[in-house]
Amino acid sequence: MRSFALFAVLSAFLSLPDVFAVKSHDFKTCSQSGFCRRGRALSARAQEAQSSWKSPYSIDPSSIIFSPDEAVVSASVKSSLYPEIKFGLELRIHEDGVVRVLMDEIDGLRQRYDEAAYWALVAEPQVSKTVSWTTGKKDLRAVYGDKKEFEVVVAYEPLRVTLLRNGKEQIVLNGRGLLHMEHFRTQTAKETTEEVASDESGEGQEVLQVENVRAWFEGENEDDYWSETFSKWTDSKPKGPESLSLDITFPNHGNVYGIPQHATNLSLPSTAGESPSYSDPFRLYNADVFEYLASSTMSLYGSIPVMHAHSADSTVGVFHAVGSETWIDISYPTAKSTQTHWISESGIMDVFLLPGPTPDDIFAQYARLTGTTALPAHWSLGYHQCRWNYVSSDDVRTVQRRFDEEDMPVDVFWLDIEYAKDHKYFIWDQKTFPDPVEMTNDVAANGRKMVVIVDPHLKRTSDYPIYQEASDMGILVKPTSGEGEYEGWCWSGSSSWIDHFNPASWDWWISKFKTTKLDKGFSWIESTEDVHIWNDMNEPSIFNGPEITMPKDSVHYGGWEHRDVHNINGMLFHNSTAAAVRARGDIPKRPFVLTRSFYAGSQRISAMWTGDNLGTWEHMAAGIKMVLANNIAGMAFAGSDVGGFFGNPEPEMLVRWYQVGIFSPFFRAHAHIDTKRREPFLLDEPYKSIIRDILRLRYAMLPIWYTAFRENSVTGLPIVRPHYVVFPKDPAGFAIDDQFFIGSSGILVKPVTEKEKTEATVYLPEDQVYYDYFTQYAYRGANKGKHITVPAELHQVPVFIRGGSILPTRERPRRSSPLMKLDPFTLRVALSKAGTARGELYLDDGVTYSHEQGELVWREFVAEQPQRKTTRISSKDLASAKPERAVDGVALAKYDPKNAFAKEIAEVRVEKIVVLGLSAKPSSVKVEGGKGMELKWEYVPGVAASEKKDGSASVLTIRDPKVLITEDWAIVIS
Ligand SMILES: *[C@@H]1O[C@H](CO)[C@@H](O)[C@H](O)[C@H]1NC(C)=O
Ligand SMILES: *[C@@H]1O[C@H](CO)[C@@H](O)[C@H](O)[C@H]1NC(C)=O
């Protein structure tokens, strides 16, 4: 029964260790996908016709209706090709200036899927009450914004929607006339239409004309309208053609980013126009791509249809809430403009135009739509040790012991699919895991957690209670017929899948994770609240399905086809799981769920990783770009597997990969079942000690990461930030995706992703001092940007502190992060060329939701020069100053600095302050308002921040300054 699974394992094995090849023939190219082919052919015809091309879609001005408050405007749209078909257009301008453009077929034979936004959006957006529309002869317009800088123009004929700022075109919909919403028809529709047409006109001639025009626009033949065959699979397409083609142009923006997930450059390469970089469009169709390529437009496991368009002048964005397979062509007709063409298989048009005009505005606008990353459990920012598979509970114990013996910090041990008897998730294999609760408790005794895999395929056997209960409840996905249970093959052999679109599945799924006995049905009494969950294979991956996934004509709740919801499917699974993990105990605790498949909105719920990468240098580099792309698309809690899933990386590669991993929001090492064991304690020296230091660096920096997660959870600003986000006006940085900043901390990282490197080149974008994190060497940037060459031997990862930053770290090595709770802090004050600096620190219990009640500490550190030769470093309570900004989603009216959490850490000190770049040796260092006592300090002279030269920075080290982290204080250096 497991032959298929075995085959998959075997073929993976055969291709190891060095020869990797994606099975491209398992996945469609655009030319093998009917609707994509039709969309591209439409674009080719438009190209050929040039200026004579005209969109057949137009607005009937007499149909324009405003809602009573004028906030929503709607109109009828007609296509000259099908005069009898009705379309409706609706525009809404949100309070924050986002413009939502919806279009649907009205009174059609069937309904287009219109629930993608329902799943993606955090709430129904507030529509502006102050916008007023004016209708003219040729168009409909609204001017809005604080300075009336924005304008939306909706042209009637042909239909065209333009967003302008200060009179300059930002985003144009249907500017190239590629809009096409294929209407529902019956298979004999051709004749019917002719009859209608001849009834109306009474003339055969006109019918012919209409047919010719249709052919001119839609092509001569009905290309795969009614069924489609790929390899051995046939998609029955019971609804016929219903695709949506839409061109979106950014006339004044020369770079576009986003639409994860693809293994490609952050600044998206072209797929169309003159000499494109790739031949196929970027594809969004969640898929389990075995041994994926390191540079490709192929679909991967998750899809977020959001794109940023950027120029030195402005950043704008579009989010298309569509859940079906979507292909996106990108071309750059000039260096300063971008054309895109979005082709989706089904669903309504539901496009949000994000007006920016800065990257930070785009993040805020997108976050108001789809939400931000929920503040994760603090421990989940630690190091995760995974492998397919730790084979027994004693194996887990041994691995834990070895980490402790080697003084290597780790927070989480993971179990892949082999813990589960016959891959029946929740059911421990008694032979190898006879004592799962004791095993978890042994791990938890050191403050650690377990993460255990629960995949969506349910083995179809009556002795598997999860399957049997779901089957009895009728909540499994149905086959094409709409009756019975869809059956496919996965790790567990013959399997079925829960339909999480069915609300009846939600409470039931939550009950399966309860750690106590239920009156009725299975619950996971053989687990504890220290077990968190990994949702893999949720694209869903189906070994014998078309493109390794579910047939598109399978049926979900409400009668929707899998086609309509495919890209959303994985999100609903991890959403249900997270709700279940959260609901286990008496006190809700922050769930950790890792998902492979994701959609817009997934960031609210789970962390993601970039799936089954390869142990190659190319994949190491690609992982950085992918994590950045996910971050700008809202999916911030992201990482790629350290070491690469497939293959046996040599020690040098493994070291470099850990250096990449510690600078990812999510930090996990993982390995395929056929790889050699590669836990860091197994390495020889010097590799072992280098990795120990790298792990410790991650743990030292946890306060920086957690502070960045807080900011992301409130503002949507990414946790790892590419250059264009931090320096939006510096064109030299627009395509940079191999170095990046961490939150607002001022840390700049450039991991080394090539073999045998001893140096790295780093781009400094401004005239500012950047300090080497380790050596405190000061590098001075330049106004128009500057490249520096820095040492990067194997033990060195290029990390810099931007002048003007204050970094809080915790430098005492511990076995796991919860053991650091009462550890003292070190502050690195990296003075700017003006002699100032600023930083933040956010802390809470890291586990519960008590922060939503104000149990938190949020501090601001400032260094300033009140007088020449005097530097004052102070700490103040930011939570009291901005209670409404402290926590996502809850506006604390007031903040009590003496809250229960603050009291718990009341004794936590600052044990060391390091000031970089002072211009001279101080004569005194004292706590302000203290008893005039001189603190213990030492000064090593060197380059001052104000000096325009490179060299070892001056370093003032203040030891035990006798100040507490929860208190206001100031230290005066004079
Ligand atoms: C990605 O960027 C690199 C560096 O700019 C460039 O050399 C490469 O050609 C780009 N890749 C594609 C597919 O355009
Ligand atoms: C997540 O699950 C909750 C019920 O637990 C449901 O209300 C919500 O709509 C779901 N959201 C998504 C995105 O699946």
mmCIF file of N, CA and C in Angstrom, residues 679-783:
data_model
loop_
_atom_site.group_PDB
_atom_site.id
_atom_site.type_symbol
_atom_site.label_atom_id
_atom_site.label_comp_id
_atom_site.label_asym_id
_atom_site.label_seq_id
_atom_site.Cartn_x
_atom_site.Cartn_y
_atom_site.Cartn_z
ATOM 1 N N GLU A 679 23.676 17.235 12.654
ATOM 2 C CA GLU A 679 23.492 18.123 13.795
ATOM 3 C C GLU A 679 24.837 18.799 14.074
ATOM 4 N N PRO A 680 24.809 20.054 14.498
ATOM 5 C CA PRO A 680 26.079 20.800 14.582
ATOM 6 C C PRO A 680 27.083 20.167 15.535
ATOM 7 N N PHE A 681 26.616 19.423 16.542
ATOM 8 C CA PHE A 681 27.577 18.830 17.478
ATOM 9 C C PHE A 681 28.390 17.704 16.840
ATOM 10 N N LEU A 682 27.966 17.234 15.652
ATOM 11 C CA LEU A 682 28.690 16.146 14.989
ATOM 12 C C LEU A 682 29.908 16.634 14.222
ATOM 13 N N LEU A 683 30.013 17.938 14.035
ATOM 14 C CA LEU A 683 31.094 18.458 13.200
ATOM 15 C C LEU A 683 32.433 18.402 13.929
ATOM 16 N N ASP A 684 33.495 18.372 13.142
ATOM 17 C CA ASP A 684 34.841 18.475 13.709
ATOM 18 C C ASP A 684 35.151 19.947 13.951
ATOM 19 N N GLU A 685 36.226 20.160 14.689
ATOM 20 C CA GLU A 685 36.723 21.527 14.830
ATOM 21 C C GLU A 685 37.430 21.922 13.530
ATOM 22 N N PRO A 686 37.424 23.185 13.152
ATOM 23 C CA PRO A 686 36.900 24.317 13.904
ATOM 24 C C PRO A 686 35.403 24.561 13.687
ATOM 25 N N TYR A 687 34.792 23.716 12.783
ATOM 26 C CA TYR A 687 33.412 23.993 12.373
ATOM 27 C C TYR A 687 32.450 23.994 13.557
ATOM 28 N N LYS A 688 32.675 23.032 14.450
ATOM 29 C CA LYS A 688 31.759 22.905 15.583
ATOM 30 C C LYS A 688 31.745 24.182 16.424
ATOM 31 N N SER A 689 32.942 24.679 16.736
ATOM 32 C CA SER A 689 33.001 25.882 17.570
ATOM 33 C C SER A 689 32.473 27.106 16.837
ATOM 34 N N ILE A 690 32.702 27.139 15.532
ATOM 35 C CA ILE A 690 32.180 28.282 14.761
ATOM 36 C C ILE A 690 30.653 28.278 14.844
ATOM 37 N N ILE A 691 30.062 27.097 14.662
ATOM 38 C CA ILE A 691 28.595 27.043 14.694
ATOM 39 C C ILE A 691 28.079 27.333 16.108
ATOM 40 N N ARG A 692 28.803 26.873 17.117
ATOM 41 C CA ARG A 692 28.381 27.202 18.492
ATOM 42 C C ARG A 692 28.299 28.730 18.658
ATOM 43 N N ASP A 693 29.336 29.423 18.169
ATOM 44 C CA ASP A 693 29.347 30.888 18.265
ATOM 45 C C ASP A 693 28.195 31.511 17.467
ATOM 46 N N ILE A 694 27.900 30.915 16.323
ATOM 47 C CA ILE A 694 26.808 31.457 15.494
ATOM 48 C C ILE A 694 25.479 31.298 16.229
ATOM 49 N N LEU A 695 25.267 30.113 16.798
ATOM 50 C CA LEU A 695 24.021 29.879 17.544
ATOM 51 C C LEU A 695 23.919 30.877 18.698
ATOM 52 N N ARG A 696 25.031 31.084 19.386
ATOM 53 C CA ARG A 696 25.010 32.006 20.527
ATOM 54 C C ARG A 696 24.723 33.433 20.081
ATOM 55 N N LEU A 697 25.196 33.774 18.884
ATOM 56 C CA LEU A 697 24.909 35.119 18.366
ATOM 57 C C LEU A 697 23.403 35.293 18.156
ATOM 58 N N ARG A 698 22.765 34.256 17.605
ATOM 59 C CA ARG A 698 21.307 34.326 17.432
ATOM 60 C C ARG A 698 20.637 34.570 18.787
ATOM 61 N N TYR A 699 21.068 33.828 19.782
ATOM 62 C CA TYR A 699 20.436 33.959 21.098
ATOM 63 C C TYR A 699 20.745 35.317 21.715
ATOM 64 N N ALA A 700 21.968 35.812 21.539
ATOM 65 C CA ALA A 700 22.302 37.139 22.069
ATOM 66 C C ALA A 700 21.401 38.197 21.444
ATOM 67 N N MET A 701 21.069 37.991 20.165
ATOM 68 C CA MET A 701 20.282 38.991 19.436
ATOM 69 C C MET A 701 18.771 38.790 19.567
ATOM 70 N N LEU A 702 18.336 37.836 20.348
ATOM 71 C CA LEU A 702 16.883 37.597 20.449
ATOM 72 C C LEU A 702 16.105 38.860 20.838
ATOM 73 N N PRO A 703 16.635 39.724 21.746
ATOM 74 C CA PRO A 703 15.879 40.948 22.040
ATOM 75 C C PRO A 703 15.659 41.822 20.800
ATOM 76 N N ILE A 704 16.646 41.813 19.903
ATOM 77 C CA ILE A 704 16.512 42.605 18.668
ATOM 78 C C ILE A 704 15.435 41.997 17.781
ATOM 79 N N TRP A 705 15.458 40.675 17.662
ATOM 80 C CA TRP A 705 14.452 39.993 16.827
ATOM 81 C C TRP A 705 13.043 40.186 17.391
ATOM 82 N N TYR A 706 12.936 40.014 18.698
ATOM 83 C CA TYR A 706 11.595 40.106 19.294
ATOM 84 C C TYR A 706 11.052 41.533 19.156
ATOM 85 N N THR A 707 11.938 42.514 19.305
ATOM 86 C CA THR A 707 11.528 43.911 19.135
ATOM 87 C C THR A 707 11.077 44.151 17.689
ATOM 88 N N ALA A 708 11.769 43.537 16.735
ATOM 89 C CA ALA A 708 11.376 43.672 15.328
ATOM 90 C C ALA A 708 10.034 42.987 15.068
ATOM 91 N N PHE A 709 9.796 41.860 15.719
ATOM 92 C CA PHE A 709 8.497 41.177 15.563
ATOM 93 C C PHE A 709 7.371 42.043 16.125
ATOM 94 N N ARG A 710 7.630 42.719 17.270
ATOM 95 C CA ARG A 710 6.583 43.601 17.798
ATOM 96 C C ARG A 710 6.258 44.684 16.782
ATOM 97 N N GLU A 711 7.296 45.305 16.247
ATOM 98 C CA GLU A 711 7.047 46.382 15.295
ATOM 99 C C GLU A 711 6.269 45.858 14.094
ATOM 100 N N ASN A 712 6.674 44.700 13.585
ATOM 101 C CA ASN A 712 5.967 44.110 12.451
ATOM 102 C C ASN A 712 4.511 43.831 12.802
ATOM 103 N N SER A 713 4.270 43.354 14.026
ATOM 104 C CA SER A 713 2.897 42.973 14.388
ATOM 105 C C SER A 713 1.982 44.190 14.458
ATOM 106 N N VAL A 714 2.565 45.374 14.694
ATOM 107 C CA VAL A 714 1.739 46.578 14.795
ATOM 108 C C VAL A 714 1.684 47.333 13.469
ATOM 109 N N THR A 715 2.801 47.376 12.750
ATOM 110 C CA THR A 715 2.873 48.240 11.565
ATOM 111 C C THR A 715 2.868 47.494 10.239
ATOM 112 N N GLY A 716 3.185 46.208 10.257
ATOM 113 C CA GLY A 716 3.328 45.480 8.997
ATOM 114 C C GLY A 716 4.692 45.671 8.347
ATOM 115 N N LEU A 717 5.542 46.518 8.930
ATOM 116 C CA LEU A 717 6.891 46.689 8.366
ATOM 117 C C LEU A 717 7.635 45.362 8.448
ATOM 118 N N PRO A 718 8.340 44.994 7.395
ATOM 119 C CA PRO A 718 8.979 43.682 7.379
ATOM 120 C C PRO A 718 10.016 43.501 8.485
ATOM 121 N N ILE A 719 10.280 42.267 8.823
ATOM 122 C CA ILE A 719 11.284 41.956 9.845
ATOM 123 C C ILE A 719 12.668 41.970 9.213
ATOM 124 N N VAL A 720 12.810 41.374 8.044
ATOM 125 C CA VAL A 720 14.043 41.590 7.290
ATOM 126 C C VAL A 720 13.694 42.513 6.118
ATOM 127 N N ARG A 721 14.495 43.549 5.958
ATOM 128 C CA ARG A 721 14.138 44.631 5.028
ATOM 129 C C ARG A 721 15.173 44.812 3.931
ATOM 130 N N PRO A 722 14.726 44.695 2.693
ATOM 131 C CA PRO A 722 15.648 44.955 1.591
ATOM 132 C C PRO A 722 15.965 46.452 1.482
ATOM 133 N N HIS A 723 16.978 46.751 0.707
ATOM 134 C CA HIS A 723 17.442 48.139 0.587
ATOM 135 C C HIS A 723 16.355 49.100 0.133
ATOM 136 N N TYR A 724 15.539 48.708 -0.866
ATOM 137 C CA TYR A 724 14.597 49.697 -1.398
ATOM 138 C C TYR A 724 13.604 50.127 -0.326
ATOM 139 N N VAL A 725 13.404 49.287 0.690
ATOM 140 C CA VAL A 725 12.472 49.623 1.765
ATOM 141 C C VAL A 725 13.095 50.659 2.708
ATOM 142 N N VAL A 726 14.378 50.504 2.967
ATOM 143 C CA VAL A 726 15.054 51.389 3.933
ATOM 144 C C VAL A 726 15.544 52.660 3.242
ATOM 145 N N PHE A 727 15.959 52.523 1.987
ATOM 146 C CA PHE A 727 16.456 53.684 1.236
ATOM 147 C C PHE A 727 15.689 53.802 -0.082
ATOM 148 N N PRO A 728 14.415 54.181 0.011
ATOM 149 C CA PRO A 728 13.569 54.133 -1.190
ATOM 150 C C PRO A 728 13.990 55.101 -2.289
ATOM 151 N N LYS A 729 14.859 56.036 -1.964
ATOM 152 C CA LYS A 729 15.253 56.997 -3.001
ATOM 153 C C LYS A 729 16.595 56.686 -3.648
ATOM 154 N N ASP A 730 17.185 55.566 -3.273
ATOM 155 C CA ASP A 730 18.516 55.232 -3.789
ATOM 156 C C ASP A 730 18.432 54.141 -4.854
ATOM 157 N N PRO A 731 18.391 54.537 -6.142
ATOM 158 C CA PRO A 731 18.211 53.540 -7.212
ATOM 159 C C PRO A 731 19.277 52.445 -7.195
ATOM 160 N N ALA A 732 20.469 52.759 -6.688
ATOM 161 C CA ALA A 732 21.522 51.733 -6.679
ATOM 162 C C ALA A 732 21.138 50.546 -5.802
ATOM 163 N N GLY A 733 20.171 50.747 -4.897
ATOM 164 C CA GLY A 733 19.775 49.659 -4.014
ATOM 165 C C GLY A 733 18.534 48.910 -4.453
ATOM 166 N N PHE A 734 17.894 49.355 -5.535
ATOM 167 C CA PHE A 734 16.578 48.783 -5.875
ATOM 168 C C PHE A 734 16.624 47.293 -6.202
ATOM 169 N N ALA A 735 17.748 46.832 -6.741
ATOM 170 C CA ALA A 735 17.812 45.405 -7.102
ATOM 171 C C ALA A 735 18.624 44.597 -6.091
ATOM 172 N N ILE A 736 19.073 45.226 -5.016
ATOM 173 C CA ILE A 736 19.915 44.497 -4.059
ATOM 174 C C ILE A 736 19.061 43.523 -3.247
ATOM 175 N N ASP A 737 19.455 42.265 -3.244
ATOM 176 C CA ASP A 737 18.698 41.274 -2.468
ATOM 177 C C ASP A 737 19.612 40.259 -1.804
ATOM 178 N N ASP A 738 20.898 40.610 -1.663
ATOM 179 C CA ASP A 738 21.805 39.693 -0.969
ATOM 180 C C ASP A 738 22.347 40.313 0.314
ATOM 181 N N GLN A 739 21.871 41.505 0.658
ATOM 182 C CA GLN A 739 22.167 42.099 1.956
ATOM 183 C C GLN A 739 20.905 42.811 2.401
ATOM 184 N N PHE A 740 20.696 42.936 3.707
ATOM 185 C CA PHE A 740 19.403 43.431 4.180
ATOM 186 C C PHE A 740 19.533 43.905 5.620
ATOM 187 N N PHE A 741 18.501 44.599 6.078
ATOM 188 C CA PHE A 741 18.466 45.141 7.437
ATOM 189 C C PHE A 741 17.504 44.319 8.301
ATOM 190 N N ILE A 742 17.788 44.285 9.611
ATOM 191 C CA ILE A 742 16.879 43.584 10.529
ATOM 192 C C ILE A 742 16.017 44.602 11.251
ATOM 193 N N GLY A 743 14.727 44.567 10.955
ATOM 194 C CA GLY A 743 13.784 45.484 11.575
ATOM 195 C C GLY A 743 14.283 46.913 11.486
ATOM 196 N N SER A 744 13.987 47.700 12.531
ATOM 197 C CA SER A 744 14.476 49.074 12.585
ATOM 198 C C SER A 744 15.745 49.162 13.416
ATOM 199 N N SER A 745 16.367 48.004 13.679
ATOM 200 C CA SER A 745 17.484 47.983 14.624
ATOM 201 C C SER A 745 18.718 48.697 14.109
ATOM 202 N N GLY A 746 18.869 48.778 12.782
ATOM 203 C CA GLY A 746 20.091 49.336 12.223
ATOM 204 C C GLY A 746 21.131 48.271 11.905
ATOM 205 N N ILE A 747 20.790 46.999 12.073
ATOM 206 C CA ILE A 747 21.738 45.940 11.710
ATOM 207 C C ILE A 747 21.636 45.658 10.221
ATOM 208 N N LEU A 748 22.782 45.666 9.579
ATOM 209 C CA LEU A 748 22.876 45.345 8.154
ATOM 210 C C LEU A 748 23.688 44.051 8.030
ATOM 211 N N VAL A 749 23.161 43.087 7.287
ATOM 212 C CA VAL A 749 23.814 41.787 7.156
ATOM 213 C C VAL A 749 24.049 41.462 5.698
ATOM 214 N N LYS A 750 25.203 40.876 5.441
ATOM 215 C CA LYS A 750 25.475 40.370 4.085
ATOM 216 C C LYS A 750 26.064 38.974 4.233
ATOM 217 N N PRO A 751 25.208 37.967 4.314
ATOM 218 C CA PRO A 751 25.743 36.610 4.501
ATOM 219 C C PRO A 751 26.564 36.184 3.276
ATOM 220 N N VAL A 752 27.535 35.350 3.526
ATOM 221 C CA VAL A 752 28.358 34.823 2.435
ATOM 222 C C VAL A 752 27.693 33.549 1.934
ATOM 223 N N THR A 753 27.447 33.461 0.632
ATOM 224 C CA THR A 753 26.760 32.286 0.080
ATOM 225 C C THR A 753 27.576 31.661 -1.050
ATOM 226 N N GLU A 754 28.882 31.867 -0.991
ATOM 227 C CA GLU A 754 29.751 31.247 -1.987
ATOM 228 C C GLU A 754 30.896 30.529 -1.292
ATOM 229 N N LYS A 755 31.393 29.543 -2.022
ATOM 230 C CA LYS A 755 32.455 28.689 -1.506
ATOM 231 C C LYS A 755 33.779 29.457 -1.404
ATOM 232 N N GLU A 756 34.546 29.108 -0.389
ATOM 233 C CA GLU A 756 35.928 29.576 -0.257
ATOM 234 C C GLU A 756 36.087 31.080 -0.344
ATOM 235 N N LYS A 757 35.178 31.788 0.233
ATOM 236 C CA LYS A 757 35.295 33.249 0.249
ATOM 237 C C LYS A 757 36.086 33.671 1.488
ATOM 238 N N THR A 758 36.883 34.703 1.320
ATOM 239 C CA THR A 758 37.578 35.260 2.478
ATOM 240 C C THR A 758 37.263 36.739 2.627
ATOM 241 N N GLU A 759 36.554 37.264 1.623
ATOM 242 C CA GLU A 759 36.168 38.682 1.645
ATOM 243 C C GLU A 759 34.761 38.822 1.096
ATOM 244 N N ALA A 760 34.130 39.904 1.440
ATOM 245 C CA ALA A 760 32.810 40.178 0.871
ATOM 246 C C ALA A 760 32.747 41.656 0.510
ATOM 247 N N THR A 761 31.935 41.945 -0.497
ATOM 248 C CA THR A 761 31.712 43.338 -0.877
ATOM 249 C C THR A 761 30.343 43.738 -0.357
ATOM 250 N N VAL A 762 30.312 44.870 0.311
ATOM 251 C CA VAL A 762 29.064 45.322 0.927
ATOM 252 C C VAL A 762 28.757 46.720 0.421
ATOM 253 N N TYR A 763 27.493 46.960 0.152
ATOM 254 C CA TYR A 763 27.089 48.282 -0.332
ATOM 255 C C TYR A 763 26.606 49.128 0.843
ATOM 256 N N LEU A 764 27.221 50.300 1.020
ATOM 257 C CA LEU A 764 26.755 51.249 2.043
ATOM 258 C C LEU A 764 26.018 52.366 1.313
ATOM 259 N N PRO A 765 24.746 52.551 1.618
ATOM 260 C CA PRO A 765 23.908 53.411 0.787
ATOM 261 C C PRO A 765 23.945 54.896 1.129
ATOM 262 N N GLU A 766 24.686 55.308 2.143
ATOM 263 C CA GLU A 766 24.556 56.703 2.585
ATOM 264 C C GLU A 766 25.861 57.176 3.202
ATOM 265 N N ASP A 767 25.926 58.456 3.394
ATOM 266 C CA ASP A 767 27.086 59.039 4.061
ATOM 267 C C ASP A 767 26.874 58.901 5.562
ATOM 268 N N GLN A 768 27.200 57.736 6.045
ATOM 269 C CA GLN A 768 26.997 57.440 7.462
ATOM 270 C C GLN A 768 28.070 56.432 7.861
ATOM 271 N N VAL A 769 28.332 56.361 9.147
ATOM 272 C CA VAL A 769 29.316 55.390 9.588
ATOM 273 C C VAL A 769 28.601 54.057 9.843
ATOM 274 N N TYR A 770 29.214 52.968 9.409
ATOM 275 C CA TYR A 770 28.728 51.619 9.686
ATOM 276 C C TYR A 770 29.827 50.878 10.438
ATOM 277 N N TYR A 771 29.478 50.337 11.594
ATOM 278 C CA TYR A 771 30.470 49.672 12.431
ATOM 279 C C TYR A 771 30.388 48.161 12.250
ATOM 280 N N ASP A 772 31.525 47.526 12.074
ATOM 281 C CA ASP A 772 31.567 46.064 12.080
ATOM 282 C C ASP A 772 31.090 45.598 13.459
ATOM 283 N N TYR A 773 30.126 44.711 13.465
ATOM 284 C CA TYR A 773 29.519 44.282 14.738
ATOM 285 C C TYR A 773 30.550 43.655 15.673
ATOM 286 N N PHE A 774 31.524 42.947 15.105
ATOM 287 C CA PHE A 774 32.452 42.171 15.923
ATOM 288 C C PHE A 774 33.746 42.925 16.223
ATOM 289 N N THR A 775 34.281 43.580 15.190
ATOM 290 C CA THR A 775 35.597 44.213 15.364
ATOM 291 C C THR A 775 35.489 45.689 15.696
ATOM 292 N N GLN A 776 34.302 46.262 15.537
ATOM 293 C CA GLN A 776 34.057 47.679 15.788
ATOM 294 C C GLN A 776 34.845 48.586 14.857
ATOM 295 N N TYR A 777 35.232 48.021 13.748
ATOM 296 C CA TYR A 777 35.886 48.832 12.718
ATOM 297 C C TYR A 777 34.818 49.726 12.092
ATOM 298 N N ALA A 778 35.158 51.003 11.921
ATOM 299 C CA ALA A 778 34.165 51.944 11.370
ATOM 300 C C ALA A 778 34.413 52.146 9.880
ATOM 301 N N TYR A 779 33.343 51.934 9.089
ATOM 302 C CA TYR A 779 33.422 52.181 7.648
ATOM 303 C C TYR A 779 32.542 53.380 7.354
ATOM 304 N N ARG A 780 33.072 54.326 6.607
ATOM 305 C CA ARG A 780 32.276 55.501 6.295
ATOM 306 C C ARG A 780 31.699 55.372 4.890
ATOM 307 N N GLY A 781 30.380 55.438 4.784
ATOM 308 C CA GLY A 781 29.720 55.385 3.486
ATOM 309 C C GLY A 781 29.837 56.720 2.781
ATOM 310 N N ALA A 782 29.160 56.842 1.630
ATOM 311 C CA ALA A 782 29.223 58.100 0.880
ATOM 312 C C ALA A 782 27.826 58.452 0.387
ATOM 313 N N ASN A 783 27.690 59.717 0.085
ATOM 314 C CA ASN A 783 26.385 60.237 -0.317
ATOM 315 C C ASN A 783 25.689 59.475 -1.428
#
